[in-house]
Amino acid sequence: MVENNKKKPIRKKPVSRKPAKTTSKKKKSKAVVTRSRTKAVKPRSRKSNRTKPRQSSPLSRRLKRVILGFLVLSGFLFLTYIGYLDYKVQESFAQQQWSLPAKIYARPVHISTRGSVTKNQLIETLKELGYRKTNVLKTPGSYTQGNSELVIKTRAFNFWDGHRPSQRITVRYSGSRIRSVKQTDNGKQLRAFRMEPVVIGRFYPALKEDRVLVSLTEVPQSLIYALLATEDREFYQHHGLSFKAIGRAIIANARSGGIVQGGSTITQQLVKNLYLTPERTWIRKANEAILALLLEYHYSKNEILESYLNEIYLGQDGAREIHGIGLASQFYFGKPLPELELHETALLAGIIKGPSDYNPRKHPARTLKRRNLVLQLMEEQQFITTKQRLAAENKPLDVIAAKRYSSSRYPAFMELIQRELENEFDKQTLTSAGLNIFTTLDLQVQNALETSVNKGIKALEKRRKVEKLQTAAVITHRETGEIVGFAGGRDLRFAGFNRALDAIRPIGSLVKPAVYLSALAKPDQYTLITLLKDQPVKLRDYQGKTWEPENYDHMVHGYVPFHEALTFSYNLATVDLGMELGLGYVAKTLRQMGVNREIRLLPSLLLGALELSPLEVAQMYQTIATQGYLTPLRAIKAVTADDGTLLHQYSLVMRQALEAAPTFLLNTNLQEVMQIGTGKSSAAMVPRSMMTAGKTGTTNGLRDSWFAGYSGDYMSVFWVGRDDNHPIYLTGSSGALHLWSRVMKKIARKPLKLKSTSAIEHVWIDTDNWRRSTSACNHAVQFPFIAGSAPKQLSQCGIPIYEPLDPIKPIKSWFDEFFL
């Protein structure tokens, strides 16, 4: 026993190395057992663990630092990229601006009892505006028709001079004539009512995207329901990503080995359209997911949905892309978005999946099936009732016939508009800022012009056996100078060479009124009855070449009264008169009439060796038609921003450029041209009671046929010729006047009533001797004179006067006038 007691301390000595001195005996014994087992397996394991870190190589430590640095850098770059995407989302979405093409509007139609608009023309205007004929007025953009009245519920519209709300108008008519216009609700009689104007074209950005922006409040609720049912039923629950949809897409893509299906939400679709390319890669999908989350973080669901509805692609119209439901509503149904019904909104929602596959005009059966599927989904998700679904399914597609819109229905006029606006707006603003451009084009006049040109040119070619005739025309409102009709060629819908703007041709006898007006401005020397010499003349230029003009009929008429020389367009009398006045004096008159082009002071100027475009000729004759007021021709009334803010208004500007009294005498003479002179053939179409005024023009070799004339309401200029400058064998009377008469027969309603001035007196003249007489003389005619310029000698009725003419006017140099 003693020996055993002595042995115990000896066995405990190794355990005493443990730092915990307070360990109980029981625990110590366990520790011993444990150590004993460890020692048996691996005697130096504890020591080895303590020394292992010290044994790692420098290469291993360096690799760890590289990996750690790489992870830190990657994290930093990832966060930086997220920050970049976040900035991109906020910057672009907050200042989101779509490229909105400028809209060009025609002149608004005014309905009144005194206007020229007939019942049939009003109905055509309503159809042009997309109004629907119904039995009961429910929504704006509709009308009813009875035996003697039309009741119209107009659309609200932002004119350049203010907003006009929707209202009901009753128009009563008898036959084709409008008898009264009144507000339906209160019975108030209206002198006139202005319909909203028709869109006649657009200026597109480079990508030719087109859209009509709408706010979410304008979107029918049924369209939102249809969109949610088909595109993203969890839109208001998720945060940009739908993991259910993503799961379905992952499975489908894994099976195919590529990306064949998307699980995109509405937010993701918007992100893809706004920020990403259309390629299908995993990187793009990752970016799409990140951007969708960021977009949802910063913006509300309604903001995202509104942006999506304005961005989504919904079809193609030639080169024009149809974007947004606002434009799609007009493109497919011909009416504004708020007026759509359930079966129409379901169709739009169905098209989103594939605008080409579900084009209702090309694939009506397939599209109808798709639309009905949308209605079924809406019912399943309790957006509509079974009764509503069945009623909508029983309706046809109701898609209007395709209307192919180029940048314009009237390309020549659009080019004129663009040139006018280039001085006010840069190209980017003009094509992408959504401007509203209100023009002066009158569709009734333009349509009459188109019909007249199409038929008239063919008739001229057939009658004269000529080919390849071309034409150009400018029609203005006589009092305001507003361009109401415009033709750049025989095909008014063809966007080719714009002859009205760019065909610079000699104007022939159209220059003669400037010569005669120059003379009438000197009443002490010239009156309408002054005798002019119509005799042969030879003139020599500074190079020694002689110019020897002739009359068109190759005859010499001797002494002729002033008014007759212009009425019958005598060349020799005109040259004699012009040379007496001086070429510089005539050129000054042309400047006053609005000619800005260089004028060469040659004798041939007096017979039309002045090259102008039809538009420039129109400006020249507009000044005569307004009795001496220079009124710059204009094709634009106003321009507003997309929100309706007025940016520019083109006001009427007039100034007295020509003396009123001489211009009155000239206009009287030009009326005589149409009554008995070179323009008298127009009476076959335009009654003489219209008292029109005008002048024919023909150039050497019968290459150009011109006519310029006006009634009380319209002034128009026509040119007929060939682009290759070959002879057309048409005079002004047989060519251009024919087209002018066709148009004026359709549009002219007011006779030309010249306004006399206090400086004008009317005196009876005996045409046998051109002396003052009374109405009692057999050949007495009453002529207007500037006060004090009428003959003083009294006539003894019937006694003629006679003065012999020289056989030929002696040769002289025309430039002598500059040194005399």
PDB file of N, CA, C and O in Angstrom, residues 289-351:
ATOM      1  N   ALA A 289     -31.503  43.325 -66.159  1.00  0.00           N
ATOM      2  CA  ALA A 289     -32.026  43.078 -64.813  1.00  0.00           C
ATOM      3  C   ALA A 289     -31.599  44.185 -63.846  1.00  0.00           C
ATOM      4  O   ALA A 289     -32.404  44.687 -63.049  1.00  0.00           O
ATOM      5  N   ILE A 290     -30.314  44.568 -63.920  1.00  0.00           N
ATOM      6  CA  ILE A 290     -29.812  45.612 -63.017  1.00  0.00           C
ATOM      7  C   ILE A 290     -30.537  46.939 -63.280  1.00  0.00           C
ATOM      8  O   ILE A 290     -30.983  47.619 -62.352  1.00  0.00           O
ATOM      9  N   LEU A 291     -30.636  47.295 -64.550  1.00  0.00           N
ATOM     10  CA  LEU A 291     -31.294  48.553 -64.895  1.00  0.00           C
ATOM     11  C   LEU A 291     -32.759  48.547 -64.495  1.00  0.00           C
ATOM     12  O   LEU A 291     -33.305  49.577 -64.066  1.00  0.00           O
ATOM     13  N   ALA A 292     -33.405  47.421 -64.627  1.00  0.00           N
ATOM     14  CA  ALA A 292     -34.819  47.329 -64.230  1.00  0.00           C
ATOM     15  C   ALA A 292     -34.979  47.564 -62.730  1.00  0.00           C
ATOM     16  O   ALA A 292     -35.891  48.276 -62.290  1.00  0.00           O
ATOM     17  N   LEU A 293     -34.094  46.963 -61.939  1.00  0.00           N
ATOM     18  CA  LEU A 293     -34.151  47.167 -60.491  1.00  0.00           C
ATOM     19  C   LEU A 293     -33.910  48.635 -60.133  1.00  0.00           C
ATOM     20  O   LEU A 293     -34.581  49.201 -59.261  1.00  0.00           O
ATOM     21  N   LEU A 294     -32.926  49.237 -60.783  1.00  0.00           N
ATOM     22  CA  LEU A 294     -32.635  50.643 -60.521  1.00  0.00           C
ATOM     23  C   LEU A 294     -33.804  51.542 -60.929  1.00  0.00           C
ATOM     24  O   LEU A 294     -34.131  52.506 -60.218  1.00  0.00           O
ATOM     25  N   LEU A 295     -34.405  51.253 -62.073  1.00  0.00           N
ATOM     26  CA  LEU A 295     -35.532  52.063 -62.541  1.00  0.00           C
ATOM     27  C   LEU A 295     -36.695  51.981 -61.563  1.00  0.00           C
ATOM     28  O   LEU A 295     -37.332  52.992 -61.238  1.00  0.00           O
ATOM     29  N   GLU A 296     -36.969  50.783 -61.081  1.00  0.00           N
ATOM     30  CA  GLU A 296     -38.063  50.610 -60.118  1.00  0.00           C
ATOM     31  C   GLU A 296     -37.747  51.282 -58.785  1.00  0.00           C
ATOM     32  O   GLU A 296     -38.647  51.746 -58.088  1.00  0.00           O
ATOM     33  N   TYR A 297     -36.450  51.333 -58.436  1.00  0.00           N
ATOM     34  CA  TYR A 297     -36.052  51.959 -57.173  1.00  0.00           C
ATOM     35  C   TYR A 297     -36.306  53.464 -57.198  1.00  0.00           C
ATOM     36  O   TYR A 297     -36.728  54.043 -56.193  1.00  0.00           O
ATOM     37  N   HIS A 298     -36.078  54.081 -58.349  1.00  0.00           N
ATOM     38  CA  HIS A 298     -36.135  55.543 -58.423  1.00  0.00           C
ATOM     39  C   HIS A 298     -37.504  56.085 -58.851  1.00  0.00           C
ATOM     40  O   HIS A 298     -37.810  57.236 -58.532  1.00  0.00           O
ATOM     41  N   TYR A 299     -38.279  55.295 -59.582  1.00  0.00           N
ATOM     42  CA  TYR A 299     -39.500  55.847 -60.171  1.00  0.00           C
ATOM     43  C   TYR A 299     -40.717  54.990 -59.849  1.00  0.00           C
ATOM     44  O   TYR A 299     -40.610  53.783 -59.586  1.00  0.00           O
ATOM     45  N   SER A 300     -41.863  55.653 -59.879  1.00  0.00           N
ATOM     46  CA  SER A 300     -43.110  54.978 -59.531  1.00  0.00           C
ATOM     47  C   SER A 300     -43.574  54.076 -60.660  1.00  0.00           C
ATOM     48  O   SER A 300     -43.132  54.200 -61.816  1.00  0.00           O
ATOM     49  N   LYS A 301     -44.480  53.186 -60.331  1.00  0.00           N
ATOM     50  CA  LYS A 301     -45.037  52.269 -61.328  1.00  0.00           C
ATOM     51  C   LYS A 301     -45.748  53.032 -62.443  1.00  0.00           C
ATOM     52  O   LYS A 301     -45.632  52.680 -63.626  1.00  0.00           O
ATOM     53  N   ASN A 302     -46.473  54.051 -62.081  1.00  0.00           N
ATOM     54  CA  ASN A 302     -47.228  54.804 -63.099  1.00  0.00           C
ATOM     55  C   ASN A 302     -46.295  55.550 -64.054  1.00  0.00           C
ATOM     56  O   ASN A 302     -46.579  55.658 -65.245  1.00  0.00           O
ATOM     57  N   GLU A 303     -45.185  56.066 -63.514  1.00  0.00           N
ATOM     58  CA  GLU A 303     -44.217  56.739 -64.391  1.00  0.00           C
ATOM     59  C   GLU A 303     -43.603  55.754 -65.384  1.00  0.00           C
ATOM     60  O   GLU A 303     -43.427  56.059 -66.575  1.00  0.00           O
ATOM     61  N   ILE A 304     -43.304  54.576 -64.911  1.00  0.00           N
ATOM     62  CA  ILE A 304     -42.726  53.548 -65.776  1.00  0.00           C
ATOM     63  C   ILE A 304     -43.740  53.096 -66.824  1.00  0.00           C
ATOM     64  O   ILE A 304     -43.414  52.958 -68.007  1.00  0.00           O
ATOM     65  N   LEU A 305     -44.975  52.908 -66.400  1.00  0.00           N
ATOM     66  CA  LEU A 305     -46.010  52.443 -67.327  1.00  0.00           C
ATOM     67  C   LEU A 305     -46.290  53.490 -68.404  1.00  0.00           C
ATOM     68  O   LEU A 305     -46.440  53.163 -69.584  1.00  0.00           O
ATOM     69  N   GLU A 306     -46.346  54.750 -68.027  1.00  0.00           N
ATOM     70  CA  GLU A 306     -46.584  55.814 -69.012  1.00  0.00           C
ATOM     71  C   GLU A 306     -45.455  55.878 -70.030  1.00  0.00           C
ATOM     72  O   GLU A 306     -45.699  56.036 -71.240  1.00  0.00           O
ATOM     73  N   SER A 307     -44.227  55.750 -69.548  1.00  0.00           N
ATOM     74  CA  SER A 307     -43.098  55.773 -70.462  1.00  0.00           C
ATOM     75  C   SER A 307     -43.137  54.581 -71.411  1.00  0.00           C
ATOM     76  O   SER A 307     -42.874  54.707 -72.611  1.00  0.00           O
ATOM     77  N   TYR A 308     -43.493  53.436 -70.901  1.00  0.00           N
ATOM     78  CA  TYR A 308     -43.594  52.223 -71.729  1.00  0.00           C
ATOM     79  C   TYR A 308     -44.655  52.391 -72.819  1.00  0.00           C
ATOM     80  O   TYR A 308     -44.430  52.043 -73.983  1.00  0.00           O
ATOM     81  N   LEU A 309     -45.785  52.938 -72.472  1.00  0.00           N
ATOM     82  CA  LEU A 309     -46.879  53.100 -73.435  1.00  0.00           C
ATOM     83  C   LEU A 309     -46.527  54.082 -74.546  1.00  0.00           C
ATOM     84  O   LEU A 309     -47.068  53.991 -75.654  1.00  0.00           O
ATOM     85  N   ASN A 310     -45.636  55.004 -74.267  1.00  0.00           N
ATOM     86  CA  ASN A 310     -45.213  55.960 -75.289  1.00  0.00           C
ATOM     87  C   ASN A 310     -44.042  55.456 -76.128  1.00  0.00           C
ATOM     88  O   ASN A 310     -43.792  55.980 -77.218  1.00  0.00           O
ATOM     89  N   GLU A 311     -43.324  54.459 -75.631  1.00  0.00           N
ATOM     90  CA  GLU A 311     -42.126  53.970 -76.315  1.00  0.00           C
ATOM     91  C   GLU A 311     -42.371  52.728 -77.167  1.00  0.00           C
ATOM     92  O   GLU A 311     -41.734  52.537 -78.195  1.00  0.00           O
ATOM     93  N   ILE A 312     -43.304  51.887 -76.785  1.00  0.00           N
ATOM     94  CA  ILE A 312     -43.459  50.574 -77.402  1.00  0.00           C
ATOM     95  C   ILE A 312     -43.672  50.662 -78.908  1.00  0.00           C
ATOM     96  O   ILE A 312     -44.380  51.529 -79.409  1.00  0.00           O
ATOM     97  N   TYR A 313     -43.024  49.751 -79.633  1.00  0.00           N
ATOM     98  CA  TYR A 313     -43.137  49.695 -81.103  1.00  0.00           C
ATOM     99  C   TYR A 313     -44.388  48.911 -81.472  1.00  0.00           C
ATOM    100  O   TYR A 313     -44.619  47.799 -80.977  1.00  0.00           O
ATOM    101  N   LEU A 314     -45.207  49.471 -82.387  1.00  0.00           N
ATOM    102  CA  LEU A 314     -46.489  48.850 -82.700  1.00  0.00           C
ATOM    103  C   LEU A 314     -46.776  48.734 -84.195  1.00  0.00           C
ATOM    104  O   LEU A 314     -47.924  48.485 -84.578  1.00  0.00           O
ATOM    105  N   GLY A 315     -45.777  48.894 -85.029  1.00  0.00           N
ATOM    106  CA  GLY A 315     -46.047  48.687 -86.443  1.00  0.00           C
ATOM    107  C   GLY A 315     -45.167  49.534 -87.340  1.00  0.00           C
ATOM    108  O   GLY A 315     -44.355  50.335 -86.869  1.00  0.00           O
ATOM    109  N   GLN A 316     -45.372  49.343 -88.645  1.00  0.00           N
ATOM    110  CA  GLN A 316     -44.568  50.029 -89.648  1.00  0.00           C
ATOM    111  C   GLN A 316     -45.474  50.582 -90.740  1.00  0.00           C
ATOM    112  O   GLN A 316     -46.396  49.920 -91.201  1.00  0.00           O
ATOM    113  N   ASP A 317     -45.206  51.814 -91.136  1.00  0.00           N
ATOM    114  CA  ASP A 317     -45.931  52.447 -92.235  1.00  0.00           C
ATOM    115  C   ASP A 317     -44.908  52.908 -93.267  1.00  0.00           C
ATOM    116  O   ASP A 317     -44.471  54.050 -93.250  1.00  0.00           O
ATOM    117  N   GLY A 318     -44.518  52.002 -94.152  1.00  0.00           N
ATOM    118  CA  GLY A 318     -43.439  52.333 -95.069  1.00  0.00           C
ATOM    119  C   GLY A 318     -42.148  52.494 -94.283  1.00  0.00           C
ATOM    120  O   GLY A 318     -41.723  51.606 -93.547  1.00  0.00           O
ATOM    121  N   ALA A 319     -41.516  53.647 -94.428  1.00  0.00           N
ATOM    122  CA  ALA A 319     -40.284  53.919 -93.685  1.00  0.00           C
ATOM    123  C   ALA A 319     -40.575  54.461 -92.289  1.00  0.00           C
ATOM    124  O   ALA A 319     -39.663  54.577 -91.476  1.00  0.00           O
ATOM    125  N   ARG A 320     -41.813  54.771 -92.018  1.00  0.00           N
ATOM    126  CA  ARG A 320     -42.166  55.368 -90.732  1.00  0.00           C
ATOM    127  C   ARG A 320     -42.445  54.291 -89.694  1.00  0.00           C
ATOM    128  O   ARG A 320     -43.230  53.370 -89.930  1.00  0.00           O
ATOM    129  N   GLU A 321     -41.799  54.402 -88.528  1.00  0.00           N
ATOM    130  CA  GLU A 321     -42.039  53.471 -87.426  1.00  0.00           C
ATOM    131  C   GLU A 321     -43.135  54.021 -86.518  1.00  0.00           C
ATOM    132  O   GLU A 321     -43.086  55.182 -86.108  1.00  0.00           O
ATOM    133  N   ILE A 322     -44.094  53.155 -86.201  1.00  0.00           N
ATOM    134  CA  ILE A 322     -45.206  53.549 -85.334  1.00  0.00           C
ATOM    135  C   ILE A 322     -44.838  53.207 -83.896  1.00  0.00           C
ATOM    136  O   ILE A 322     -44.757  52.027 -83.522  1.00  0.00           O
ATOM    137  N   HIS A 323     -44.593  54.231 -83.094  1.00  0.00           N
ATOM    138  CA  HIS A 323     -44.237  54.034 -81.690  1.00  0.00           C
ATOM    139  C   HIS A 323     -45.317  54.632 -80.795  1.00  0.00           C
ATOM    140  O   HIS A 323     -45.830  55.722 -81.074  1.00  0.00           O
ATOM    141  N   GLY A 324     -45.601  53.915 -79.705  1.00  0.00           N
ATOM    142  CA  GLY A 324     -46.529  54.445 -78.717  1.00  0.00           C
ATOM    143  C   GLY A 324     -47.981  54.194 -79.079  1.00  0.00           C
ATOM    144  O   GLY A 324     -48.368  54.164 -80.250  1.00  0.00           O
ATOM    145  N   ILE A 325     -48.789  54.035 -78.059  1.00  0.00           N
ATOM    146  CA  ILE A 325     -50.197  53.716 -78.284  1.00  0.00           C
ATOM    147  C   ILE A 325     -50.987  54.921 -78.789  1.00  0.00           C
ATOM    148  O   ILE A 325     -52.048  54.762 -79.396  1.00  0.00           O
ATOM    149  N   GLY A 326     -50.476  56.143 -78.554  1.00  0.00           N
ATOM    150  CA  GLY A 326     -51.177  57.327 -79.034  1.00  0.00           C
ATOM    151  C   GLY A 326     -51.235  57.354 -80.544  1.00  0.00           C
ATOM    152  O   GLY A 326     -52.296  57.570 -81.150  1.00  0.00           O
ATOM    153  N   LEU A 327     -50.103  57.122 -81.192  1.00  0.00           N
ATOM    154  CA  LEU A 327     -50.061  57.099 -82.650  1.00  0.00           C
ATOM    155  C   LEU A 327     -50.697  55.829 -83.194  1.00  0.00           C
ATOM    156  O   LEU A 327     -51.368  55.855 -84.236  1.00  0.00           O
ATOM    157  N   ALA A 328     -50.503  54.709 -82.509  1.00  0.00           N
ATOM    158  CA  ALA A 328     -51.089  53.443 -82.969  1.00  0.00           C
ATOM    159  C   ALA A 328     -52.611  53.533 -83.031  1.00  0.00           C
ATOM    160  O   ALA A 328     -53.239  52.969 -83.934  1.00  0.00           O
ATOM    161  N   SER A 329     -53.214  54.245 -82.092  1.00  0.00           N
ATOM    162  CA  SER A 329     -54.662  54.429 -82.106  1.00  0.00           C
ATOM    163  C   SER A 329     -55.111  55.126 -83.381  1.00  0.00           C
ATOM    164  O   SER A 329     -56.102  54.736 -84.009  1.00  0.00           O
ATOM    165  N   GLN A 330     -54.374  56.140 -83.797  1.00  0.00           N
ATOM    166  CA  GLN A 330     -54.712  56.847 -85.032  1.00  0.00           C
ATOM    167  C   GLN A 330     -54.372  56.023 -86.263  1.00  0.00           C
ATOM    168  O   GLN A 330     -55.104  56.031 -87.254  1.00  0.00           O
ATOM    169  N   PHE A 331     -53.268  55.294 -86.194  1.00  0.00           N
ATOM    170  CA  PHE A 331     -52.812  54.520 -87.347  1.00  0.00           C
ATOM    171  C   PHE A 331     -53.756  53.362 -87.668  1.00  0.00           C
ATOM    172  O   PHE A 331     -54.041  53.084 -88.835  1.00  0.00           O
ATOM    173  N   TYR A 332     -54.247  52.690 -86.643  1.00  0.00           N
ATOM    174  CA  TYR A 332     -55.101  51.521 -86.863  1.00  0.00           C
ATOM    175  C   TYR A 332     -56.602  51.847 -86.859  1.00  0.00           C
ATOM    176  O   TYR A 332     -57.371  51.208 -87.574  1.00  0.00           O
ATOM    177  N   PHE A 333     -57.000  52.841 -86.068  1.00  0.00           N
ATOM    178  CA  PHE A 333     -58.428  53.106 -85.913  1.00  0.00           C
ATOM    179  C   PHE A 333     -58.859  54.489 -86.370  1.00  0.00           C
ATOM    180  O   PHE A 333     -60.050  54.782 -86.425  1.00  0.00           O
ATOM    181  N   GLY A 334     -57.904  55.363 -86.665  1.00  0.00           N
ATOM    182  CA  GLY A 334     -58.242  56.685 -87.169  1.00  0.00           C
ATOM    183  C   GLY A 334     -58.873  57.594 -86.148  1.00  0.00           C
ATOM    184  O   GLY A 334     -59.631  58.505 -86.501  1.00  0.00           O
ATOM    185  N   LYS A 335     -58.588  57.400 -84.865  1.00  0.00           N
ATOM    186  CA  LYS A 335     -59.164  58.261 -83.829  1.00  0.00           C
ATOM    187  C   LYS A 335     -58.233  58.343 -82.630  1.00  0.00           C
ATOM    188  O   LYS A 335     -57.370  57.477 -82.445  1.00  0.00           O
ATOM    189  N   PRO A 336     -58.393  59.378 -81.815  1.00  0.00           N
ATOM    190  CA  PRO A 336     -57.525  59.542 -80.642  1.00  0.00           C
ATOM    191  C   PRO A 336     -57.711  58.419 -79.640  1.00  0.00           C
ATOM    192  O   PRO A 336     -58.757  57.762 -79.582  1.00  0.00           O
ATOM    193  N   LEU A 337     -56.699  58.218 -78.816  1.00  0.00           N
ATOM    194  CA  LEU A 337     -56.681  57.119 -77.853  1.00  0.00           C
ATOM    195  C   LEU A 337     -57.876  57.099 -76.896  1.00  0.00           C
ATOM    196  O   LEU A 337     -58.456  56.034 -76.668  1.00  0.00           O
ATOM    197  N   PRO A 338     -58.269  58.238 -76.316  1.00  0.00           N
ATOM    198  CA  PRO A 338     -59.384  58.185 -75.347  1.00  0.00           C
ATOM    199  C   PRO A 338     -60.697  57.692 -75.944  1.00  0.00           C
ATOM    200  O   PRO A 338     -61.606  57.318 -75.198  1.00  0.00           O
ATOM    201  N   GLU A 339     -60.817  57.680 -77.271  1.00  0.00           N
ATOM    202  CA  GLU A 339     -62.070  57.276 -77.902  1.00  0.00           C
ATOM    203  C   GLU A 339     -62.154  55.784 -78.192  1.00  0.00           C
ATOM    204  O   GLU A 339     -63.155  55.295 -78.697  1.00  0.00           O
ATOM    205  N   LEU A 340     -61.099  55.014 -77.858  1.00  0.00           N
ATOM    206  CA  LEU A 340     -61.089  53.582 -78.158  1.00  0.00           C
ATOM    207  C   LEU A 340     -62.047  52.805 -77.264  1.00  0.00           C
ATOM    208  O   LEU A 340     -62.231  53.118 -76.087  1.00  0.00           O
ATOM    209  N   GLU A 341     -62.628  51.755 -77.839  1.00  0.00           N
ATOM    210  CA  GLU A 341     -63.509  50.856 -77.102  1.00  0.00           C
ATOM    211  C   GLU A 341     -62.755  49.595 -76.711  1.00  0.00           C
ATOM    212  O   GLU A 341     -61.602  49.385 -77.113  1.00  0.00           O
ATOM    213  N   LEU A 342     -63.421  48.723 -75.935  1.00  0.00           N
ATOM    214  CA  LEU A 342     -62.760  47.555 -75.366  1.00  0.00           C
ATOM    215  C   LEU A 342     -62.149  46.653 -76.436  1.00  0.00           C
ATOM    216  O   LEU A 342     -60.993  46.227 -76.310  1.00  0.00           O
ATOM    217  N   HIS A 343     -62.896  46.354 -77.505  1.00  0.00           N
ATOM    218  CA  HIS A 343     -62.365  45.444 -78.520  1.00  0.00           C
ATOM    219  C   HIS A 343     -61.168  46.054 -79.253  1.00  0.00           C
ATOM    220  O   HIS A 343     -60.315  45.327 -79.770  1.00  0.00           O
ATOM    221  N   GLU A 344     -61.073  47.381 -79.264  1.00  0.00           N
ATOM    222  CA  GLU A 344     -59.950  48.048 -79.916  1.00  0.00           C
ATOM    223  C   GLU A 344     -58.720  48.086 -79.013  1.00  0.00           C
ATOM    224  O   GLU A 344     -57.589  47.893 -79.477  1.00  0.00           O
ATOM    225  N   THR A 345     -58.926  48.325 -77.725  1.00  0.00           N
ATOM    226  CA  THR A 345     -57.783  48.331 -76.801  1.00  0.00           C
ATOM    227  C   THR A 345     -57.198  46.928 -76.666  1.00  0.00           C
ATOM    228  O   THR A 345     -55.982  46.763 -76.541  1.00  0.00           O
ATOM    229  N   ALA A 346     -58.052  45.910 -76.712  1.00  0.00           N
ATOM    230  CA  ALA A 346     -57.558  44.528 -76.656  1.00  0.00           C
ATOM    231  C   ALA A 346     -56.710  44.217 -77.878  1.00  0.00           C
ATOM    232  O   ALA A 346     -55.700  43.512 -77.791  1.00  0.00           O
ATOM    233  N   LEU A 347     -57.108  44.734 -79.020  1.00  0.00           N
ATOM    234  CA  LEU A 347     -56.328  44.523 -80.241  1.00  0.00           C
ATOM    235  C   LEU A 347     -54.945  45.169 -80.125  1.00  0.00           C
ATOM    236  O   LEU A 347     -53.933  44.557 -80.483  1.00  0.00           O
ATOM    237  N   LEU A 348     -54.891  46.401 -79.629  1.00  0.00           N
ATOM    238  CA  LEU A 348     -53.592  47.063 -79.467  1.00  0.00           C
ATOM    239  C   LEU A 348     -52.683  46.280 -78.526  1.00  0.00           C
ATOM    240  O   LEU A 348     -51.489  46.109 -78.802  1.00  0.00           O
ATOM    241  N   ALA A 349     -53.234  45.799 -77.432  1.00  0.00           N
ATOM    242  CA  ALA A 349     -52.426  45.020 -76.480  1.00  0.00           C
ATOM    243  C   ALA A 349     -51.935  43.728 -77.121  1.00  0.00           C
ATOM    244  O   ALA A 349     -50.818  43.271 -76.856  1.00  0.00           O
ATOM    245  N   GLY A 350     -52.748  43.148 -77.975  1.00  0.00           N
ATOM    246  CA  GLY A 350     -52.346  41.912 -78.640  1.00  0.00           C
ATOM    247  C   GLY A 350     -51.260  42.114 -79.661  1.00  0.00           C
ATOM    248  O   GLY A 350     -50.417  41.225 -79.881  1.00  0.00           O
ATOM    249  N   ILE A 351     -51.217  43.262 -80.300  1.00  0.00           N
ATOM    250  CA  ILE A 351     -50.220  43.542 -81.333  1.00  0.00           C
ATOM    251  C   ILE A 351     -48.822  43.643 -80.735  1.00  0.00           C
ATOM    252  O   ILE A 351     -47.831  43.352 -81.403  1.00  0.00           O
TER     253      ILE A 351
END
